[in-house]
CSV table of C-alpha atoms in Angstrom, one decimal:
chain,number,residue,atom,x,y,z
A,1,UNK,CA,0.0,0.0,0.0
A,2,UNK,CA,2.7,2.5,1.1
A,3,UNK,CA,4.6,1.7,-2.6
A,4,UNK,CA,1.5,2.8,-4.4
A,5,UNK,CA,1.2,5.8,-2.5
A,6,UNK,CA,4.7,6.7,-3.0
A,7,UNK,CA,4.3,6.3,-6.8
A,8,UNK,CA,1.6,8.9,-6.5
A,9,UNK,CA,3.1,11.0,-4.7
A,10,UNK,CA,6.2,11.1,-6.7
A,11,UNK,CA,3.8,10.9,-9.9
A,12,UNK,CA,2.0,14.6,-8.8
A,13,UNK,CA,5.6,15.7,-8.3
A,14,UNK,CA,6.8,15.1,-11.6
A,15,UNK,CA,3.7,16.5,-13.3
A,16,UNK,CA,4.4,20.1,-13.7
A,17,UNK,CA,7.5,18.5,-15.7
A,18,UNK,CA,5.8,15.9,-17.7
A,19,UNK,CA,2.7,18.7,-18.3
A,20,UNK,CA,5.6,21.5,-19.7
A,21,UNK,CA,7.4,18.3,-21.7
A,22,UNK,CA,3.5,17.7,-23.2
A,23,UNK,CA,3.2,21.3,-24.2
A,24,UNK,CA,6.8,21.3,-26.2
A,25,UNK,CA,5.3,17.6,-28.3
A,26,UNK,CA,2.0,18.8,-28.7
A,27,UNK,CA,3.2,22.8,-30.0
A,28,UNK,CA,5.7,20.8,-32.4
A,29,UNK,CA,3.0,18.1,-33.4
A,30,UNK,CA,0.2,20.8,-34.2
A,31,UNK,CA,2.4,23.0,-35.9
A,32,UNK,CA,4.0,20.3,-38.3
A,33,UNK,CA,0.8,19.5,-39.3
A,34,UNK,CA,-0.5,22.8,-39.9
A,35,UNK,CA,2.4,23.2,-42.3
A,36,UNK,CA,2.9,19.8,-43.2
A,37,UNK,CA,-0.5,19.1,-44.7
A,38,UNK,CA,-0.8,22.1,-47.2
A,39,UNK,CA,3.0,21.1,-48.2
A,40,UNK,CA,2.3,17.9,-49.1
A,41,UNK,CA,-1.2,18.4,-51.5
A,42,UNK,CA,1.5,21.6,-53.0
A,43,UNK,CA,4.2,18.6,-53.7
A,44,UNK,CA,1.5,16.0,-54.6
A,45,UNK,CA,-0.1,18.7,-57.6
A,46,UNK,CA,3.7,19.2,-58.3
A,47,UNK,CA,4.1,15.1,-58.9
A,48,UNK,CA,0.8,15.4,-61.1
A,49,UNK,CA,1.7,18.2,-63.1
A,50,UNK,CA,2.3,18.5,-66.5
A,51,UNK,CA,5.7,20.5,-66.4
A,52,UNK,CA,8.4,17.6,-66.8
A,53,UNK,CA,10.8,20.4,-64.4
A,54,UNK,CA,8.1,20.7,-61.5
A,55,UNK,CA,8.1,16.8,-61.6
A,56,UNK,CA,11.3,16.1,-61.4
A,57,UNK,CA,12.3,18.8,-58.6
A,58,UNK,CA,9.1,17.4,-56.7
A,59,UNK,CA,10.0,13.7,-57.3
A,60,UNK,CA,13.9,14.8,-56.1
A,61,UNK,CA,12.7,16.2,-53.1
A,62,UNK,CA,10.5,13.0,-52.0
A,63,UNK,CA,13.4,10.7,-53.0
A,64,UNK,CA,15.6,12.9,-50.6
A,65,UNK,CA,13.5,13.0,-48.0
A,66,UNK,CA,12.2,9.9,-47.6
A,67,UNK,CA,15.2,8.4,-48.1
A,68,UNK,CA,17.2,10.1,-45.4
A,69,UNK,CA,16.6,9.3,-41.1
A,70,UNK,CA,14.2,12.0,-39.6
A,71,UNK,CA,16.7,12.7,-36.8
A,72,UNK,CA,19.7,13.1,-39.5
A,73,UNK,CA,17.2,15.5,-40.8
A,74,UNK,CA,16.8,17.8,-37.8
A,75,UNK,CA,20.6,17.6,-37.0
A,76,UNK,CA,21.2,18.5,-40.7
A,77,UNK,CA,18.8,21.6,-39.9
A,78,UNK,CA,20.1,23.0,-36.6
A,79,UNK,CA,24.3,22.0,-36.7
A,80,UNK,CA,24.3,22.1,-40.6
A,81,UNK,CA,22.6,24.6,-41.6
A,82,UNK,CA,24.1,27.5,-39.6
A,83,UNK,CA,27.3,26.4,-42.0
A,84,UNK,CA,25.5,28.3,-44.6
A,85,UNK,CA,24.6,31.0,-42.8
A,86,UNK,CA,21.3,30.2,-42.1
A,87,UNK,CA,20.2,29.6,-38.0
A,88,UNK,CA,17.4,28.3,-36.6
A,89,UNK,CA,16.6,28.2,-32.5
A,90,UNK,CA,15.7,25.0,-31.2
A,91,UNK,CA,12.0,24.5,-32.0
A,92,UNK,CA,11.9,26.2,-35.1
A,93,UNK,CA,14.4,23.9,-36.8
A,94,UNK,CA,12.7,21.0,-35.3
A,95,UNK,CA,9.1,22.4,-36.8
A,96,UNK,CA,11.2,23.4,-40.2
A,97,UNK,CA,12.6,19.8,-40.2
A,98,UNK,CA,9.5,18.0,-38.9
A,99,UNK,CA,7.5,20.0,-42.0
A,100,UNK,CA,9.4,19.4,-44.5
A,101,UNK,CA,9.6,15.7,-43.7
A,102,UNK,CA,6.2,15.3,-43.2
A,103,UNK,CA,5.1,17.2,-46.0
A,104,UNK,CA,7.0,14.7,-48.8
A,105,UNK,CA,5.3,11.7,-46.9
A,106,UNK,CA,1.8,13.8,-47.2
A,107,UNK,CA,2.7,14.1,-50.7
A,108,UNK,CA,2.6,10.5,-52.0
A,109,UNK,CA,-0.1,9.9,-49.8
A,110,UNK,CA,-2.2,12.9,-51.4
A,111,UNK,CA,-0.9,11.7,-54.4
A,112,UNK,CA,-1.8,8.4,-54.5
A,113,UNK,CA,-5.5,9.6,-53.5
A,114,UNK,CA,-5.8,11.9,-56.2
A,115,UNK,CA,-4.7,9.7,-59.2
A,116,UNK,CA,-7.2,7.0,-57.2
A,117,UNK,CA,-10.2,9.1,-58.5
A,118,UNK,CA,-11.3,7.9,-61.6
A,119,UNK,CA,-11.3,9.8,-65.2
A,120,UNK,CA,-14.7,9.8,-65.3
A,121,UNK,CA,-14.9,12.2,-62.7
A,122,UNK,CA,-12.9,14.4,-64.5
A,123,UNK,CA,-14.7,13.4,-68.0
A,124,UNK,CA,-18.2,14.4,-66.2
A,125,UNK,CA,-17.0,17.6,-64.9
A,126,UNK,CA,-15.1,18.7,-68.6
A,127,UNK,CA,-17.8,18.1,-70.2
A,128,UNK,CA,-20.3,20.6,-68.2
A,129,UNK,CA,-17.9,22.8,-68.9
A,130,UNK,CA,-16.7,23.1,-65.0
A,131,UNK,CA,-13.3,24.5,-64.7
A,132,UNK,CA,-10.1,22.6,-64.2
A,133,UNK,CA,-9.2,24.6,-61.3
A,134,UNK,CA,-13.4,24.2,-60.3
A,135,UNK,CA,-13.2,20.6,-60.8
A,136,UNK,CA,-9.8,19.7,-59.2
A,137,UNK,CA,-11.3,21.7,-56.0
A,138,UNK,CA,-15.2,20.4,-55.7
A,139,UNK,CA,-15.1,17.6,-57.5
A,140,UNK,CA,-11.4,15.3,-57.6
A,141,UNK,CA,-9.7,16.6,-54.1
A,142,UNK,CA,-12.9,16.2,-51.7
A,143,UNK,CA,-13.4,12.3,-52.6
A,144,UNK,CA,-9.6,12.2,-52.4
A,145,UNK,CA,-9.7,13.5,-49.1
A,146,UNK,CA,-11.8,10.5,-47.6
A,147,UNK,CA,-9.7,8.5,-49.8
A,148,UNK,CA,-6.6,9.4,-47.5
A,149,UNK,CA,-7.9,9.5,-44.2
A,150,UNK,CA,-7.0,6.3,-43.3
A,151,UNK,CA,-3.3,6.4,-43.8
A,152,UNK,CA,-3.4,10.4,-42.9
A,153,UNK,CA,-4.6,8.8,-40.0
A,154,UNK,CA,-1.7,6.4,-39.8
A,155,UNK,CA,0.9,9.4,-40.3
A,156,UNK,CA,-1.1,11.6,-37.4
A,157,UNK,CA,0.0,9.1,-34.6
A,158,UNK,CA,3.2,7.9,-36.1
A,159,UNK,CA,4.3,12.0,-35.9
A,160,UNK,CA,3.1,12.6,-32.2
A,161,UNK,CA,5.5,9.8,-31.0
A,162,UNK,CA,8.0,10.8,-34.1
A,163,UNK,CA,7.9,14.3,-32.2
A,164,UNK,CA,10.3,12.8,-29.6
A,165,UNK,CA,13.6,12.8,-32.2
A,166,UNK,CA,14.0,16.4,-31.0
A,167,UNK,CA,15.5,15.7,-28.2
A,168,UNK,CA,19.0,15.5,-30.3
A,169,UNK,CA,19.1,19.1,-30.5
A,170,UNK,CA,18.2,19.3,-26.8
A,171,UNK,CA,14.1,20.4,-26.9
A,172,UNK,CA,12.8,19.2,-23.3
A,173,UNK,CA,10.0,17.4,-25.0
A,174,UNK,CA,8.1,14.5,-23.1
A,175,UNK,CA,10.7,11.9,-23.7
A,176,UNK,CA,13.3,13.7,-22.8
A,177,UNK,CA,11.4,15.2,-19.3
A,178,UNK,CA,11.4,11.0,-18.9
A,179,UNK,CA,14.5,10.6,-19.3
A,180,UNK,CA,16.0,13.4,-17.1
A,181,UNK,CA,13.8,12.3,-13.9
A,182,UNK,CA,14.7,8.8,-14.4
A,183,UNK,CA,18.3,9.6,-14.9
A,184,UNK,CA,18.3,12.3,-12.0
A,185,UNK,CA,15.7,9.6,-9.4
A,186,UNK,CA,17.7,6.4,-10.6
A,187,UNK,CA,13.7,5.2,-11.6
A,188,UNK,CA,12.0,4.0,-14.7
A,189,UNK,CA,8.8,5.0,-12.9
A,190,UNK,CA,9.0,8.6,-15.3
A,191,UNK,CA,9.5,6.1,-18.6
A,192,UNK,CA,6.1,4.5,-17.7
A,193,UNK,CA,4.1,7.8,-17.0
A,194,UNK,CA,5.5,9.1,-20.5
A,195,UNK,CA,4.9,5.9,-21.9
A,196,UNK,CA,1.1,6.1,-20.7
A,197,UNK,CA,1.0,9.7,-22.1
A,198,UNK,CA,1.6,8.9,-25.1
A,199,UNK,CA,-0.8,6.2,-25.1
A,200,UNK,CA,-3.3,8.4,-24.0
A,201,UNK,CA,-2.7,10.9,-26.9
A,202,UNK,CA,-2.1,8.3,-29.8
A,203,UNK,CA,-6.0,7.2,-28.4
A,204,UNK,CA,-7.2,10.5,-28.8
A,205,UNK,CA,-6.0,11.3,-32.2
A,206,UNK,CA,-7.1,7.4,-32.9
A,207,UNK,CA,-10.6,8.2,-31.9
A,208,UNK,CA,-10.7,11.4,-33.6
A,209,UNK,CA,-9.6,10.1,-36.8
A,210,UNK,CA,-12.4,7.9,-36.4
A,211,UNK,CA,-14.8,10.7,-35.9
A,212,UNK,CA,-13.7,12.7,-38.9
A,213,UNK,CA,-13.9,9.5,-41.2
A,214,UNK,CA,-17.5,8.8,-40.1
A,215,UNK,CA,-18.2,12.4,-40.9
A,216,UNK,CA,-17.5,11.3,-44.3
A,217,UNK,CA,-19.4,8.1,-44.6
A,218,UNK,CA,-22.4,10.4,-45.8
A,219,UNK,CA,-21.4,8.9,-49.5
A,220,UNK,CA,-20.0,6.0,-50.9
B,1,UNK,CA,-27.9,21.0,-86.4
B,2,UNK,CA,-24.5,18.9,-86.3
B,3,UNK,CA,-22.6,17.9,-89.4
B,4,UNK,CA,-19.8,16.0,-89.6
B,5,UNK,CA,-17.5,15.9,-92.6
B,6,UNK,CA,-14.7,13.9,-93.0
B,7,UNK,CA,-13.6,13.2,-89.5
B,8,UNK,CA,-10.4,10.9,-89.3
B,9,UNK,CA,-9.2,10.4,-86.0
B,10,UNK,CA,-6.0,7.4,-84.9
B,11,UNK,CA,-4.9,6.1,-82.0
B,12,UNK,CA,-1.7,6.1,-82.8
B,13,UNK,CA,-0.9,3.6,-85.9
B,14,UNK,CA,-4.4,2.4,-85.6
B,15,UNK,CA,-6.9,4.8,-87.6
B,16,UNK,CA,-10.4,4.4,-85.3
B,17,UNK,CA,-12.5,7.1,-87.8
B,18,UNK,CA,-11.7,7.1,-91.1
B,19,UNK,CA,-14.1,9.7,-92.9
B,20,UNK,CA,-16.7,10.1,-90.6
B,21,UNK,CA,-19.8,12.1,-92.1
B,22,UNK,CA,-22.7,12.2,-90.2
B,23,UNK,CA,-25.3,15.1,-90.1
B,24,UNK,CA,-28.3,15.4,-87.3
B,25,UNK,CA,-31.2,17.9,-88.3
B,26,UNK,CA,-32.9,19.8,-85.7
B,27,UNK,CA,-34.8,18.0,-83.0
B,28,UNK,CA,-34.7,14.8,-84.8
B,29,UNK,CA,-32.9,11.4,-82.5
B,30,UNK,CA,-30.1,10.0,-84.6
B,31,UNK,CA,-29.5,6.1,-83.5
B,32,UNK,CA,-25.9,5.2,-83.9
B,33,UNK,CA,-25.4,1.7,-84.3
B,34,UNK,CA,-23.0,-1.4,-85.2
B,35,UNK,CA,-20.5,-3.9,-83.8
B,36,UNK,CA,-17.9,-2.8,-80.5
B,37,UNK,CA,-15.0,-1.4,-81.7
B,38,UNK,CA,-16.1,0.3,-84.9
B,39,UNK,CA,-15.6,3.2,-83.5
B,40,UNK,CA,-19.0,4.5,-82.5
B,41,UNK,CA,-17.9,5.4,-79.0
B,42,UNK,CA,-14.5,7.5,-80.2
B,43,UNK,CA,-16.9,9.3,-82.5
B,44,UNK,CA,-19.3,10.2,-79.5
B,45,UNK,CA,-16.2,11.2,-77.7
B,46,UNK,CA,-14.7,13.3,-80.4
B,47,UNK,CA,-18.5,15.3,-80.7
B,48,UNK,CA,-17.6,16.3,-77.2
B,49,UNK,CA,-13.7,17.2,-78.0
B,50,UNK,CA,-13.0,14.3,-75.3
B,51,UNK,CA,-11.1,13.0,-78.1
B,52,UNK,CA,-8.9,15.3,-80.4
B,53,UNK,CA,-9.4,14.4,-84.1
B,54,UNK,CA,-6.7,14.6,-86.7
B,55,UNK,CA,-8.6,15.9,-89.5
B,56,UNK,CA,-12.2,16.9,-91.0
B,57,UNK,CA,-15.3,19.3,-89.5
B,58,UNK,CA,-17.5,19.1,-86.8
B,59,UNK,CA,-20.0,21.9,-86.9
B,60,UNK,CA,-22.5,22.5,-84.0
B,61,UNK,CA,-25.3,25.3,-85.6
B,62,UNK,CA,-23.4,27.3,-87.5
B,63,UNK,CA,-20.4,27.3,-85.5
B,64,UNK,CA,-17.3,25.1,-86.6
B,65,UNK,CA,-15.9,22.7,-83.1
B,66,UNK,CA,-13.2,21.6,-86.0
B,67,UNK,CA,-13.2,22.9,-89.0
B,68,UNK,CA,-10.6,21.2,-91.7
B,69,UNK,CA,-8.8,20.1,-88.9
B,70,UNK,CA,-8.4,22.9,-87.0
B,71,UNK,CA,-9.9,23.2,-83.3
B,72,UNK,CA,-11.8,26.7,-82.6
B,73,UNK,CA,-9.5,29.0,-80.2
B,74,UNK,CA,-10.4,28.0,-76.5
B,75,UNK,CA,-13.1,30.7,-76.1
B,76,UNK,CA,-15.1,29.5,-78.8
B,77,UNK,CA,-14.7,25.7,-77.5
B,78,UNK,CA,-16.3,26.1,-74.2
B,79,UNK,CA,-19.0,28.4,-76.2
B,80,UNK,CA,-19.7,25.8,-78.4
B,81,UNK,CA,-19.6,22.9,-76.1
B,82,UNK,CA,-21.6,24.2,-73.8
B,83,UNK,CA,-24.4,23.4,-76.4
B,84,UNK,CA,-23.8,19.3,-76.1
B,85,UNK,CA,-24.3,17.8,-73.4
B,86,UNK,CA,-23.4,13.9,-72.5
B,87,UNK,CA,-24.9,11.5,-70.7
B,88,UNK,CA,-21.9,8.5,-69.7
B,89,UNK,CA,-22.6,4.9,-70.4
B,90,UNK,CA,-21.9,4.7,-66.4
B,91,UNK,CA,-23.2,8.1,-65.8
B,92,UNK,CA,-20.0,9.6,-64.1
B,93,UNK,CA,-22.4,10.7,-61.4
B,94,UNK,CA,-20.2,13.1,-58.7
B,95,UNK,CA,-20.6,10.7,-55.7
B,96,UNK,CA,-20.1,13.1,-52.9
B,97,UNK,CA,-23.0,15.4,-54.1
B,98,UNK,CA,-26.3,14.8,-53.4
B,99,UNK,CA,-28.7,14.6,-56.7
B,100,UNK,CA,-29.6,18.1,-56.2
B,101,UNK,CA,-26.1,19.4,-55.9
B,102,UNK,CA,-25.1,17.0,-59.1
B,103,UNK,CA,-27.5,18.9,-60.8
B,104,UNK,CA,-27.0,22.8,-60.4
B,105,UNK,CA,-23.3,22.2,-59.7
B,106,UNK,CA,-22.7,23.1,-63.2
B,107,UNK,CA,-25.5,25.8,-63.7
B,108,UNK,CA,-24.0,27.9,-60.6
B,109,UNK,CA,-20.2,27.2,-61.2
B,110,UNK,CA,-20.5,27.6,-65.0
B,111,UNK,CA,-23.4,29.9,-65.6
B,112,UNK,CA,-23.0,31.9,-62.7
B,113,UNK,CA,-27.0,31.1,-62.2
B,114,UNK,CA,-27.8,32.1,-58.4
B,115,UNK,CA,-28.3,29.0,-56.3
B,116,UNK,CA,-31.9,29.5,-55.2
B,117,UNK,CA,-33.0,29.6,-59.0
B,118,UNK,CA,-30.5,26.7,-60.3
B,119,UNK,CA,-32.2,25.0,-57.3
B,120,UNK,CA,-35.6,25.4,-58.7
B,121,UNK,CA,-35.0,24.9,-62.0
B,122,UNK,CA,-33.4,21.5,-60.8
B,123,UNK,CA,-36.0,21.0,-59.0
B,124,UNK,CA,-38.7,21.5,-62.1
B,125,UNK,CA,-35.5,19.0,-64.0
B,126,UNK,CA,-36.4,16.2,-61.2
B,127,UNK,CA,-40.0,16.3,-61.4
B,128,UNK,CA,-40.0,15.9,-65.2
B,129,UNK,CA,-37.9,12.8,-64.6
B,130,UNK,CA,-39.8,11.6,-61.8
B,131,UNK,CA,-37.1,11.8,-59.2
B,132,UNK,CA,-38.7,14.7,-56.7
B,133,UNK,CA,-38.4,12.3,-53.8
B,134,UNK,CA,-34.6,11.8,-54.3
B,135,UNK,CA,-33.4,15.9,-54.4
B,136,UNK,CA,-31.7,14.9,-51.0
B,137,UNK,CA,-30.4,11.3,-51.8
B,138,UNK,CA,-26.9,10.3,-52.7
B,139,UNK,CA,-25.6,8.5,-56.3
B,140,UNK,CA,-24.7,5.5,-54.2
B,141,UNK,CA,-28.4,5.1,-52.7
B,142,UNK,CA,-30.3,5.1,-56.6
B,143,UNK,CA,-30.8,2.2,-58.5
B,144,UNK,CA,-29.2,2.4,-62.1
B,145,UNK,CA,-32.3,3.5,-63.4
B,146,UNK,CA,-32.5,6.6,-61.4
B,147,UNK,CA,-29.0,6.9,-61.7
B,148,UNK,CA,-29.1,7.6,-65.0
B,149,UNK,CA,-32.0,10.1,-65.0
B,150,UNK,CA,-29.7,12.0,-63.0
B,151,UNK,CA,-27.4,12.1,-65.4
B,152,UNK,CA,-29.9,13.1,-67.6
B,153,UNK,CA,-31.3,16.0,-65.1
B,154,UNK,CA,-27.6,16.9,-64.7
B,155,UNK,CA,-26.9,17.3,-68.5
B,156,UNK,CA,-30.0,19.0,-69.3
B,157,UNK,CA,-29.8,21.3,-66.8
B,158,UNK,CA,-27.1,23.5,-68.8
B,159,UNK,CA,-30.2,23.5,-72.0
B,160,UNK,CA,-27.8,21.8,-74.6
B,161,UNK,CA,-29.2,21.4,-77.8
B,162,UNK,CA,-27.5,18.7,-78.5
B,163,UNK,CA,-27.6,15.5,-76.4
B,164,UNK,CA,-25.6,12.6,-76.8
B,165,UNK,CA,-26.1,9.0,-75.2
B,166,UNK,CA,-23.6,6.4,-74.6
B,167,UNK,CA,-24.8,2.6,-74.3
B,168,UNK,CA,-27.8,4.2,-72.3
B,169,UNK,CA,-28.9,0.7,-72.0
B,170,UNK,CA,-25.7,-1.2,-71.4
B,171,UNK,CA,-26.0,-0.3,-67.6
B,172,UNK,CA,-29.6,-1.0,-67.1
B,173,UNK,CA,-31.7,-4.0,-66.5
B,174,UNK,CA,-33.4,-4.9,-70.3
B,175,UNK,CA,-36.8,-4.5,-68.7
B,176,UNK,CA,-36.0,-0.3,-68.2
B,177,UNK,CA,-35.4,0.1,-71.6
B,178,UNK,CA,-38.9,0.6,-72.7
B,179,UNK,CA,-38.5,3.6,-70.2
B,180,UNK,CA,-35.5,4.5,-71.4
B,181,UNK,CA,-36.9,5.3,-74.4
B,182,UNK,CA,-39.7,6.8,-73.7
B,183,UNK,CA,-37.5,9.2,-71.9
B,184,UNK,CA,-35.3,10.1,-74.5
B,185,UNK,CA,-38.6,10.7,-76.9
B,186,UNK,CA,-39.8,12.7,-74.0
B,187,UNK,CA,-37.2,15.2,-74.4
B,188,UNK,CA,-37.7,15.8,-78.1
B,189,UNK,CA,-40.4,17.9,-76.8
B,190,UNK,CA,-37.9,20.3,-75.7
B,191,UNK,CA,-36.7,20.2,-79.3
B,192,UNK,CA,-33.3,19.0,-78.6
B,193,UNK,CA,-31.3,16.8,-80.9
B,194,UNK,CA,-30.0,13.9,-79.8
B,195,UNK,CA,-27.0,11.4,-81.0
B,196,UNK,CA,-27.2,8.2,-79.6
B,197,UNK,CA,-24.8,5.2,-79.4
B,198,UNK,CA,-25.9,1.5,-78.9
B,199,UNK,CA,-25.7,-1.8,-80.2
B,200,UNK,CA,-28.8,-3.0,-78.9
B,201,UNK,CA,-31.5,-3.1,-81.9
B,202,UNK,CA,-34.3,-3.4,-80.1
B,203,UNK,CA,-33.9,-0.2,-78.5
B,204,UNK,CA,-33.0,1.5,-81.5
B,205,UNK,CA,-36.0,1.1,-83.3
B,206,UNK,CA,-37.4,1.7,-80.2
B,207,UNK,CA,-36.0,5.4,-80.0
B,208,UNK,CA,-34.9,6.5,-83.3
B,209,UNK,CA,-36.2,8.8,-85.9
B,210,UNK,CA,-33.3,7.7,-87.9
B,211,UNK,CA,-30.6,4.7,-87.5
B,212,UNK,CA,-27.2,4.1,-89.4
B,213,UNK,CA,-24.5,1.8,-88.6
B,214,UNK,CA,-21.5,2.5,-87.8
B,215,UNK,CA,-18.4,-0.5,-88.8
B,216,UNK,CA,-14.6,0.0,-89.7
B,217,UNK,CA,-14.0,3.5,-88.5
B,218,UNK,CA,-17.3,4.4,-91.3
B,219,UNK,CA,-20.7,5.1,-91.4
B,220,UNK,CA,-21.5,2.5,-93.6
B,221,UNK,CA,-25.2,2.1,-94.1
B,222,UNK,CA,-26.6,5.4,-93.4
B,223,UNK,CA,-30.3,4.4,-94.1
B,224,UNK,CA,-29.9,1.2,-93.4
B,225,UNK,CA,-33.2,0.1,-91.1
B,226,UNK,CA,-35.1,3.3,-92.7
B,227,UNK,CA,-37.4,1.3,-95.1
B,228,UNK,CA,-37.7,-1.5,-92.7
B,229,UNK,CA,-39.4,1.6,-90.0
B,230,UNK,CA,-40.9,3.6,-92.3
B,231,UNK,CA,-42.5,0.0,-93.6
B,232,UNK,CA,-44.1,-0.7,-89.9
């Protein structure tokens, strides 16, 4: 009985730590997706187009990207960088790392959804005399949109526990909070709460994926 | 109303239309027929520039689509086109809008029509076809039937004055095509043209003012079944 009350005790004493670590991975997480999302439909249109240049620099770019570790990534950003003149603080070269990554993976994904819609959707628009611009809008990116919820989805909770690479260039992120107090207490007890935190938010997002899809089960 | 001169279009080495003529008067229903793969599709296409030609005329009214070979500048294109409309063999129905919204999508994006009126002229288009019930519904929730009419609502919605029909039958269970056609004559009332493709006979004598065939990239019988109608 006493053990369990002295986990909980030290458990509301490391919260104000793990609470701060939360708001550094969920800032980072938000962010990346607000920029990582518009980035990757922008790279995806630049796969599709019809300008062999804008292909190839867009194909490059996913080739490099994907191709390279995230972590080498933010290093590359925040000690490499600089080399060229060009400095970042801590969590913006995370977030400028974390986008662009995210953005190339968004990109095939978008990709994949948009060339999923059939030409028929593109015939039936042309031929009422709807726009290109009009049709790729209301008519191809919407069904590609609940095409690519479910790996979106996927990409969503693989980022939020991605989010902990940053402590290489020394952001006090959730992970790393953990890692301090278990260091500093000589206890894995901090591993565990982190570990259930992150749990706890990968549910979340699970569940709200879930919620947005249904919103779309309207149509077939 | 449309005349077609000369049309030759290729798939690369393999010519599809090889001197295409083909003229549709005013209000009359023109029944394409003849054997998959002589074309009859690519020339339906090419009508609505989904297909590029190589050389001859296609002339909508007075105003040339292709004329000699040579497309009309873009402007003049979506002018002209905006005259035919198509109805798909499957219908190309926008899935994620509601029968309504299929309908006065084009109208309001196109036209500029506001949405209360494209609504209620939609509205007048679904009544005529019998659909009032199913302003609300989704494509995936019709049958093929209804499907279709939608795709009929949808095209005549933008007043073409030429309509053109792919397979209308193909997709639908044989006992709808007596409907079918009674639809289609329906429509002459508006005094539309229309250009339809099928190989099903039945349905063609069924519908048509006039029926030629349609074999090797030609129109090779263009009164074929004439007498045989004209003799009923």
């Amino acid at each position: 009985m006493d053990m369990i009350n002295n986990i909980f005790e030290y458990t509301l004493l490391l919260m104000p730590q793990v609470l701060e670590g939360l708001e550094i991975t969920l800032k980072l997480f938000a962010l990346t997706l607000i920029f990582s999302i518009p980035l990757g439909i922008l790279l995806a249109l630049g796969r599709l187009s019809r300008f062999k240049l804008v292909k190839a620099l867009t194909s490059l770019y996913i080739v490099v990207i994907r191709g390279t570790p995230l972590l080498l990534q933010i290093v590359f950003v925040f000690f490499g960088l600089p080399l060229i003149g060009i400095t970042f603080d801590r969590f913006p070269a995370a977030l400028f790392a974390f986008s662009l990554n995210y953005g190339a993976y968004f990109a095939e994904i978008f990709r994949a959804g948009i060339t999923s819609i059939d030409k028929g959707q593109y015939e039936g628009a042309e031929v009422l005399g709807i726009s290109g611009r009009e049709t790729f809008f209301h008519i191809i990116f919407p069904q590609a949109l609940k095409r690519v919820l479910p790996p979106v989805g996927n990409e969503v909770v693989t980022l939020i526990k991605d989010t902990a690479l940053v402590y290489i260039i020394g952001l006090d992120e959730l992970l790393k909070v953990g890692k301090i107090a278990c260091n500093r207490d000589s206890s894995l007890i901090p591993l565990i709460i982190i570990a259930i935190v992150y749990l706890i938010l990968t549910a979340i997002l699970s569940k709200i994926m879930t919620v947005i899809e249904k919103k779309y089960d309207y149509y077939q | 109303m449309l005349h077609i001169e000369n049309l030759y279009k290729s798939f690369g080495s393999n010519a599809v239309l090889k001197g295409v003529n083909l003229h549709i008067y005013p209000g009359e229903i023109l029944v394409v027929v003849g054997p998959s793969g002589g074309g009859k599709t690519t020339l339906l296409r090419s009508i609505n520039y989904l297909e590029k030609c190589e050389s001859g005329s296609i002339c909508l009214g007075n105003n040339y689509l292709l004329k000699d070979g040579r497309y009309a500048s873009k402007q003049d294109l979506k002018a002209i086109r905006r005259n035919i409309g198509l109805v798909f063999q499957n219908f190309n129905l926008f899935p994620h809008l509601s029968v309504i919204e299929n309908i006065t999508e084009a109208p309001t994006r196109v036209l500029g029509i506001a949405k209360e009126k494209a609504t209620q002229d939609a509205l007048n288009i679904l009544g005529f076809l019998g659909l009032s019930g199913k302003a609300n519904s989704y494509p995936y929730e019709l049958s093929g039937g209804q499907k279709q009419r939608v795709a009929i609502g949808r095209a005549l919605a933008l007043n073409p004055k030429l309509m053109c029909f792919d397979e209308p039958t193909s997709a639908l269970d044989p006992a709808l095509t007596d409907d079918v056609a009674n639809l289609i004559k329906s429509l002459k009332v508006k005094g539309m043209s229309m250009l339809i493709i099928t190989h099903d006979m039945e349905f063609a004598k069924k519908v048509a003012d006039r029926i030629v065939s349609m074999d090797q990239g030609q129109i090779t019988n263009e009164h074929m079944y004439d007498n045989e109608k004209t003799g009923s």
